[in-house]
XYZ file of C-alpha atoms in Angstrom:
557
model
C -163.199 80.706 -92.261
C -160.599 82.497 -90.156
C -160.939 82.225 -86.389
C -160.996 85.497 -84.530
C -159.438 86.044 -81.185
C -161.441 87.966 -78.622
C -159.536 90.768 -76.920
C -160.384 91.440 -73.324
C -160.415 95.180 -72.646
C -158.671 96.224 -69.505
C -160.293 98.731 -67.153
C -159.694 102.371 -68.234
C -158.774 101.433 -71.823
C -161.484 103.572 -73.475
C -160.626 106.513 -71.254
C -156.974 106.239 -72.286
C -157.925 106.086 -75.964
C -160.180 109.135 -75.771
C -157.534 110.958 -73.824
C -154.945 110.247 -76.506
C -157.388 111.541 -79.124
C -157.829 114.739 -77.131
C -161.465 114.010 -76.311
C -163.240 113.897 -73.010
C -164.045 110.467 -71.617
C -167.684 109.455 -72.136
C -169.975 108.948 -69.225
C -170.364 105.303 -68.260
C -174.003 104.380 -67.740
C -173.848 101.898 -64.853
C -176.811 100.083 -63.280
C -177.392 101.507 -59.771
C -177.084 98.165 -58.089
C -173.670 97.817 -59.673
C -172.454 101.109 -58.174
C -171.615 99.469 -54.874
C -168.570 99.793 -52.795
C -166.544 96.788 -51.994
C -168.000 96.659 -48.449
C -171.561 96.812 -49.728
C -170.800 94.051 -52.191
C -169.359 91.923 -49.416
C -172.410 92.590 -47.247
C -174.671 91.579 -50.068
C -172.824 88.325 -50.552
C -173.046 87.594 -46.813
C -176.811 88.164 -46.764
C -177.231 85.836 -49.693
C -175.288 83.130 -47.911
C -177.375 83.556 -44.759
C -180.626 83.257 -46.725
C -179.377 80.116 -48.384
C -178.368 78.609 -45.014
C -181.716 79.510 -43.491
C -183.518 77.716 -46.294
C -181.339 74.687 -45.828
C -181.931 74.650 -42.037
C -185.666 75.011 -42.519
C -185.699 72.057 -44.936
C -183.633 69.945 -42.538
C -185.921 70.780 -39.560
C -189.048 69.952 -41.542
C -187.631 66.578 -42.528
C -186.693 65.758 -38.921
C -190.171 66.754 -37.678
C -191.846 64.592 -40.314
C -189.612 61.650 -39.425
C -190.412 62.023 -35.693
C -194.129 62.205 -36.447
C -193.903 59.065 -38.556
C -192.098 57.182 -35.805
C -194.722 58.277 -33.265
C -197.552 57.216 -35.567
C -195.960 53.802 -36.125
C -195.475 53.313 -32.377
C -199.074 54.369 -31.750
C -200.292 51.815 -34.282
C -198.112 49.074 -32.778
C -199.395 49.733 -29.256
C -202.995 49.795 -30.483
C -202.484 46.409 -32.148
C -201.198 45.062 -28.822
C -204.344 46.286 -27.061
C -206.519 44.759 -29.779
C -204.752 41.426 -29.268
C -205.669 41.608 -25.562
C -209.314 42.211 -26.506
C -209.254 39.278 -28.918
C -207.807 37.003 -26.230
C -210.565 38.026 -23.826
C -213.212 37.369 -26.480
C -211.680 33.935 -27.095
C -211.722 33.157 -23.356
C -215.381 34.171 -23.189
C -216.184 31.846 -26.058
C -214.233 28.870 -24.727
C -215.495 29.257 -21.168
C -219.038 28.784 -22.504
C -218.292 25.460 -24.224
C -220.258 22.469 -22.865
C -218.439 20.273 -20.381
C -218.058 16.521 -20.677
C -219.842 14.376 -18.122
C -217.391 12.794 -15.690
C -219.728 10.268 -14.086
C -218.629 6.771 -13.155
C -219.743 5.203 -16.421
C -217.559 7.552 -18.472
C -214.520 6.781 -16.295
C -214.614 2.999 -16.706
C -211.667 1.612 -18.672
C -211.571 -1.304 -21.089
C -208.767 -3.683 -22.021
C -208.036 -4.831 -25.553
C -205.106 -7.262 -25.934
C -202.340 -6.109 -28.235
C -201.070 -8.916 -30.505
C -197.437 -9.793 -30.712
C -195.744 -8.056 -33.672
C -196.563 -9.660 -37.035
C -194.157 -12.283 -38.347
C -192.943 -13.466 -34.975
C -195.189 -16.550 -34.708
C -193.631 -18.027 -37.891
C -190.088 -17.263 -36.722
C -190.684 -19.181 -33.513
C -192.070 -22.180 -35.378
C -195.781 -21.720 -34.882
C -197.797 -24.528 -33.320
C -196.366 -27.995 -32.820
C -197.149 -30.301 -35.782
C -199.904 -32.803 -34.940
C -200.190 -36.273 -36.426
C -203.868 -35.806 -37.075
C -202.955 -33.143 -39.632
C -200.712 -35.666 -41.511
C -202.692 -38.915 -41.273
C -203.985 -40.010 -44.703
C -207.694 -39.461 -45.136
C -210.128 -42.250 -45.577
C -210.471 -43.380 -49.196
C -213.595 -42.069 -50.987
C -216.381 -44.593 -51.035
C -214.768 -46.728 -48.322
C -217.043 -48.581 -45.987
C -216.946 -46.967 -42.514
C -217.570 -50.375 -41.037
C -214.332 -51.641 -42.563
C -211.926 -52.731 -39.830
C -208.517 -50.983 -39.536
C -206.821 -54.364 -39.867
C -208.226 -54.856 -43.370
C -206.952 -51.379 -44.402
C -203.481 -52.276 -43.159
C -203.388 -55.095 -45.684
C -203.737 -52.531 -48.478
C -200.255 -51.880 -49.932
C -201.247 -48.487 -51.313
C -202.481 -47.381 -47.936
C -199.260 -48.647 -46.358
C -197.125 -46.521 -48.687
C -199.263 -43.428 -48.082
C -199.162 -43.981 -44.335
C -195.371 -44.347 -44.374
C -194.943 -41.130 -46.355
C -197.259 -39.270 -43.954
C -195.297 -40.478 -40.949
C -192.072 -39.417 -42.630
C -193.408 -35.913 -43.297
C -194.690 -35.601 -39.723
C -191.366 -36.657 -38.220
C -189.425 -34.333 -40.522
C -191.656 -31.323 -39.704
C -191.609 -32.146 -35.999
C -187.797 -32.188 -35.966
C -187.705 -28.897 -37.874
C -190.184 -27.326 -35.450
C -188.128 -28.402 -32.444
C -185.006 -27.029 -34.103
C -186.669 -23.685 -34.671
C -187.865 -23.673 -31.088
C -184.317 -24.230 -29.889
C -182.944 -21.522 -32.175
C -185.664 -19.090 -31.074
C -184.869 -19.749 -27.439
C -181.198 -19.088 -28.138
C -181.982 -15.820 -30.010
C -184.267 -14.422 -27.260
C -187.523 -14.535 -29.246
C -189.212 -16.762 -26.724
C -188.184 -14.452 -23.920
C -189.522 -11.468 -25.900
C -192.847 -13.211 -26.406
C -193.075 -14.113 -22.730
C -192.282 -10.501 -21.779
C -195.017 -9.300 -24.131
C -197.534 -11.689 -22.606
C -196.572 -10.647 -19.080
C -196.951 -6.974 -20.018
C -200.397 -7.663 -21.440
C -201.401 -9.523 -18.318
C -200.216 -6.576 -16.221
C -202.277 -4.170 -18.359
C -205.353 -6.336 -17.983
C -204.808 -6.601 -14.223
C -204.342 -2.794 -13.897
C -207.545 -2.097 -15.817
C -209.445 -4.652 -13.742
C -208.151 -3.227 -10.452
C -208.943 0.333 -11.557
C -212.513 -0.579 -12.470
C -212.930 -2.420 -9.181
C -211.692 0.623 -7.233
C -214.016 2.817 -9.288
C -216.954 0.589 -8.415
C -215.936 0.791 -4.760
C -215.912 4.594 -5.039
C -219.329 4.445 -6.658
C -220.732 2.433 -3.775
C -219.263 4.951 -1.334
C -220.701 7.789 -3.412
C -224.167 6.255 -3.331
C -223.831 6.077 0.441
C -223.065 9.835 0.375
C -219.652 9.444 1.948
C -217.992 12.896 1.819
C -214.615 11.736 0.474
C -216.189 9.865 -2.439
C -218.574 12.686 -3.354
C -215.839 15.336 -3.161
C -213.449 13.224 -5.239
C -216.020 12.813 -7.993
C -216.937 16.506 -7.973
C -213.340 17.713 -8.108
C -212.531 15.394 -11.019
C -215.511 16.798 -12.886
C -214.523 20.379 -12.078
C -210.928 19.781 -13.183
C -212.125 18.276 -16.462
C -214.344 21.313 -17.063
C -211.247 23.537 -16.996
C -209.815 21.742 -20.011
C -211.185 24.247 -22.517
C -209.400 27.162 -20.801
C -206.130 25.723 -19.562
C -204.498 29.111 -20.178
C -206.943 30.617 -17.674
C -206.605 28.771 -14.357
C -209.854 28.898 -12.390
C -209.542 26.181 -9.725
C -212.678 25.185 -7.887
C -212.651 23.372 -4.540
C -215.583 21.147 -3.596
C -216.801 20.340 -0.080
C -219.739 18.005 0.522
C -221.998 18.628 3.510
C -223.671 15.321 4.525
C -226.034 17.114 6.892
C -227.900 18.754 4.006
C -226.426 16.712 1.099
C -225.231 19.930 -0.471
C -222.009 20.636 -2.365
C -220.197 23.880 -1.516
C -218.031 25.038 -4.430
C -215.390 27.727 -3.900
C -214.400 29.114 -7.309
C -211.211 31.146 -7.619
C -211.939 34.000 -10.030
C -209.269 35.312 -12.441
C -207.412 38.565 -11.692
C -209.030 41.862 -12.628
C -206.069 42.790 -14.844
C -207.172 40.117 -17.314
C -209.710 42.557 -18.800
C -208.019 45.251 -20.955
C -208.118 48.702 -19.392
C -207.417 50.536 -22.660
C -209.305 50.844 -25.918
C -206.105 51.743 -27.779
C -203.714 54.652 -28.312
C -203.963 57.880 -30.273
C -201.568 60.578 -31.495
C -202.273 64.097 -30.261
C -201.838 67.253 -32.333
C -198.615 67.905 -30.438
C -197.283 64.544 -31.574
C -197.594 62.874 -28.164
C -198.761 59.233 -27.793
C -201.795 59.210 -25.513
C -203.607 56.098 -24.131
C -207.374 55.855 -24.609
C -208.844 54.348 -21.405
C -212.000 52.292 -21.473
C -214.974 53.277 -19.321
C -214.972 51.526 -15.959
C -218.484 50.231 -16.628
C -217.270 48.424 -19.755
C -214.408 46.754 -17.888
C -216.750 45.676 -15.083
C -219.198 44.340 -17.660
C -216.539 42.229 -19.368
C -215.193 40.844 -16.109
C -218.641 39.894 -14.835
C -219.400 38.145 -18.127
C -216.296 36.012 -17.747
C -216.962 35.307 -14.068
C -220.570 34.331 -14.842
C -219.463 31.853 -17.512
C -216.924 30.247 -15.193
C -219.571 29.936 -12.478
C -222.118 28.398 -14.859
C -219.515 25.960 -16.130
C -218.749 24.772 -12.585
C -222.461 24.406 -11.806
C -223.029 22.403 -14.965
C -220.088 20.114 -14.194
C -221.456 19.386 -10.714
C -224.971 18.832 -12.031
C -223.862 16.573 -14.905
C -221.746 14.293 -12.723
C -224.467 13.684 -10.116
C -226.311 11.011 -12.097
C -227.456 9.208 -8.924
C -228.980 12.444 -7.536
C -227.073 12.389 -4.292
C -226.978 16.184 -4.112
C -230.003 18.181 -3.035
C -228.375 21.441 -4.105
C -225.185 23.312 -4.918
C -223.795 26.483 -3.348
C -221.132 28.277 -5.401
C -219.071 31.208 -4.129
C -216.790 33.109 -6.498
C -213.734 34.484 -4.665
C -211.222 37.087 -5.844
C -207.899 37.572 -4.104
C -206.562 41.010 -5.192
C -203.025 40.175 -4.057
C -201.516 37.055 -2.476
C -201.360 38.880 0.849
C -204.996 40.091 0.810
C -208.030 38.259 2.098
C -210.290 36.940 -0.687
C -213.431 38.873 -1.552
C -216.654 37.125 -2.567
C -217.888 38.704 -5.813
C -220.752 36.317 -6.590
C -222.719 33.626 -4.792
C -225.292 31.108 -5.998
C -227.597 28.966 -3.865
C -229.416 26.564 -6.202
C -231.355 23.405 -5.377
C -231.555 20.428 -7.712
C -234.896 21.456 -9.194
C -233.582 24.917 -10.078
C -230.481 23.443 -11.732
C -232.648 21.081 -13.733
C -234.873 23.924 -14.976
C -231.998 26.163 -16.028
C -230.005 25.768 -19.220
C -226.763 26.608 -17.560
C -224.496 27.637 -20.420
C -225.312 30.075 -23.227
C -225.611 28.609 -26.728
C -222.429 27.791 -28.594
C -221.849 30.424 -31.320
C -220.890 27.625 -33.734
C -224.184 25.810 -33.158
C -226.819 26.263 -35.916
C -229.424 27.342 -33.375
C -227.266 30.254 -32.282
C -228.251 32.255 -35.372
C -231.876 32.281 -34.235
C -230.937 33.333 -30.717
C -231.794 36.946 -30.110
C -228.636 38.688 -28.981
C -228.873 41.711 -26.690
C -228.603 45.015 -28.539
C -225.322 46.841 -28.358
C -225.386 50.539 -27.649
C -222.833 52.659 -29.540
C -220.182 54.048 -27.257
C -220.784 51.382 -24.597
C -217.712 49.274 -25.436
C -217.171 46.352 -27.763
C -218.999 43.893 -25.497
C -222.600 43.765 -24.474
C -223.698 45.297 -21.197
C -223.468 43.009 -18.192
C -227.114 43.423 -17.272
C -228.118 42.119 -20.713
C -225.583 39.296 -20.844
C -227.176 35.866 -21.043
C -224.829 34.201 -18.573
C -225.596 36.763 -15.877
C -229.310 36.564 -16.636
C -229.203 32.826 -16.002
C -227.277 33.293 -12.798
C -229.930 35.677 -11.562
C -232.585 33.108 -12.487
C -230.847 30.948 -9.887
C -231.214 33.806 -7.361
C -227.499 34.568 -7.542
C -226.031 37.605 -5.814
C -223.452 39.441 -7.973
C -221.239 42.377 -7.095
C -222.206 45.667 -8.763
C -218.571 46.706 -9.272
C -215.741 44.174 -9.133
C -213.060 46.851 -9.581
C -214.243 48.599 -6.436
C -213.975 45.220 -4.632
C -217.605 45.501 -3.562
C -218.108 42.084 -1.999
C -221.330 40.151 -1.457
C -222.410 37.877 1.390
C -221.618 34.208 0.634
C -224.724 32.025 0.531
C -223.015 29.280 2.510
C -219.678 28.724 4.238
C -217.776 25.461 3.895
C -214.901 26.165 6.257
C -216.085 24.080 9.209
C -216.380 20.298 9.346
C -219.474 20.538 11.546
C -221.543 23.526 10.397
C -223.824 25.682 12.444
C -227.187 27.019 11.311
C -225.541 30.333 10.398
C -223.149 28.527 8.029
C -226.002 26.967 6.067
C -227.441 28.543 2.956
C -231.101 29.402 2.641
C -231.832 26.246 0.655
C -229.806 24.148 3.075
C -231.727 25.423 6.083
C -235.053 24.811 4.347
C -233.957 21.279 3.450
C -232.794 20.625 7.013
C -236.103 21.760 8.564
C -238.135 19.760 6.085
C -236.018 16.643 6.641
C -236.350 16.888 10.414
C -240.114 17.403 10.407
C -240.772 14.862 7.652
C -238.958 12.192 9.628
C -240.904 13.302 12.651
C -244.164 12.480 10.838
C -245.108 15.682 9.031
C -245.941 15.019 5.359
C -247.394 17.057 2.477
C -244.797 19.766 3.008
C -245.460 23.073 1.272
C -243.210 26.139 1.584
C -245.137 29.428 1.574
C -242.337 31.923 2.226
C -238.570 31.504 2.230
C -235.687 33.918 2.678
C -232.200 34.203 4.145
C -233.611 34.427 7.668
C -235.873 31.374 7.520
C -239.129 30.041 6.116
C -242.860 29.613 6.651
C -244.424 26.337 5.527
C -247.428 24.097 6.071
C -247.591 20.359 6.549
C -249.949 17.637 7.629
C -249.269 14.536 9.683
C -251.234 11.323 9.896
C -253.306 10.402 12.959
C -250.682 7.937 14.174
C -247.658 10.105 13.417
C -245.689 12.112 15.914
C -247.148 15.343 14.486
C -250.830 14.645 13.765
C -253.079 17.216 12.101
C -252.367 20.286 9.996
C -249.456 22.489 11.053
C -248.072 25.927 10.259
C -244.289 25.944 10.709
C -242.269 29.136 11.179
C -238.534 28.395 11.302
C -235.706 30.911 11.670
C -231.964 30.532 12.125
C -231.071 33.907 13.609
C -229.434 34.351 16.979
C -231.875 37.045 18.126
C -234.375 35.883 20.769
C -237.943 35.276 19.623
C -240.343 37.790 21.178
C -244.006 37.277 22.069
C -245.198 39.374 19.102
C -243.966 36.649 16.757
C -246.063 34.070 18.625
C -249.135 36.243 18.145
C -248.362 36.443 14.428
C -248.081 32.661 14.296
C -251.479 32.274 15.998
C -253.025 34.495 13.318
C -251.385 32.416 10.593
C -252.743 29.188 12.101
C -256.213 30.666 12.118
C -255.950 31.900 8.507
C -254.664 28.550 7.230
C -257.310 26.578 9.097
C -254.550 24.580 10.759
C -254.680 22.681 14.029
C -251.306 23.654 15.465
C -248.363 25.954 14.980
C -244.668 25.286 15.420
C -242.185 28.072 16.097
C -238.676 26.732 15.490
C -235.558 28.811 16.049
C -231.848 28.054 16.145
C -231.521 30.676 18.873
C -233.656 31.025 21.983
C -236.995 32.417 23.164
C -237.425 35.520 25.256
C -238.891 35.107 28.705
C -242.077 36.972 27.692
C -242.550 34.581 24.746
C -242.139 31.543 26.998
C -244.671 32.942 29.460
C -247.132 33.620 26.638
C -246.718 30.110 25.203
C -247.623 28.665 28.593
C -251.021 30.397 28.677
C -254.223 28.528 27.812
C -254.949 30.350 24.541
C -251.502 29.392 23.155
C -251.690 25.677 23.903
C -251.724 24.900 20.146
C -248.355 26.649 19.676
C -245.257 24.499 20.131
C -241.748 25.850 20.581
C -238.371 24.368 19.553
C -235.189 26.316 20.391
C -231.596 25.846 19.221
C -230.873 23.004 21.638
C -234.004 21.223 20.437
C -232.971 21.638 16.794
C -229.544 20.145 17.485
C -231.123 17.239 19.376
C -233.562 16.548 16.534
C -230.674 16.671 14.049
C -228.689 14.145 16.023
C -231.730 11.897 16.566
C -233.253 11.849 13.084
C -230.198 12.424 10.869
C -227.432 10.997 13.014
C -225.267 14.048 12.313
C -224.180 16.908 14.581
C -225.079 20.583 14.205
C -222.725 23.087 15.763
C -223.857 25.832 18.113
C -221.806 28.365 16.162
C -219.991 29.677 19.248
């Protein structure tokens, strides 16, 4: 097969051929789009290039936008995970702050000493015990007469040979033992053993001295000496913090001998500990936007944590007081917003011993089998991931102890402390409600008034009844109205007391105040119809305190 060569026709070739043949040139049927001038063709090529570039730019911009959106979404997810970790840490702190505390009474603090033996193998290297002749002497022959005299045995040649061999072995072992003793002394083994024995004696002496000092502290504690009571309480409070060492919540203890009450000042954690955000989200514009939590949810979480820390401190103080020295405990929870600010009291508890004994202070441990049967408060959708503070078990138990809790910690809405422990010698205004009631009862009981029964009690004072024996300093049945306010007592209060005496069928009435009486009240008490009403003002209260309790009560000025 012969290959053909294609001939490329030059422009105007056909026209030249037809012209040579004497014919007219045929019309060339050209597609309209191909009938373009050179400029139009160039413009068309330029438009095509622009369209191609526009498509490329649009593709590049879309890719960049998608990449930016992906980076924003990843950052949003990372920040949300960080917020979730903060929530998990708070939940873990809530759980650990509710763990039971270990009792730190005197019995649990006693130490014991167990001697540590010298390392194994050393007794043999130092020769052991000195060889004794009694271990080498030949035994008495079987069947021998015990009444046989030693002199007759010495005549036995067999016994003589056995005795000589025994003496030889004893002398040989004794020399070897003394040689080993000398070698051990030269090598320092004897000195090492003596050092070990001295160290053990020092350990035993330290344990004995510690236990003796602990017993001395116990005797001082039973005598209600303030230093001993405060030392025991602060050790118990420090041990209670062991479960949340990453959350410092120091608690200072002050013992008031006048009322045998412990005042606990608990330092609450900072407000920033509770997460303020629920997470992050990506807006339609591609912006990363924080999702704040409702203020009520943050306040609820903070109060839950504060309530658990307060209950833990109360339980530690109650568990350590095995000898029942304390008549009650006052706990104030303080928050210091900044180191320069004055602390704000966010919660206060005034509980006597009976109330502490009736209250199961800490909520059940979630790992305990009985926790499954415990009815948890319902959670309302949209109210946060934690239960509402009003339904929280720890706060419910605090309120069972008549605790006062701030409604909004983030607004720094403080509450009035139940008792103040700043002064060495307190005044009546520094005492809590339970302390004042205990003080009045103690004074009147020692004065002869028995069968004490409190009818009404509040922050301002109390109303009670009591009855004294015929030979006591306060014979008959009494109605006692005691108040600790500084306002003067007016005559209308004396008339009210007379009505109360009549209603109770009592013989006498006692109006006791830490302040003073108005002149009109004093004039009324001096009339004949008020002879059964007795008055004791602030000076009288302080004199009774010094006489019956041997302790001072400040005027509060």
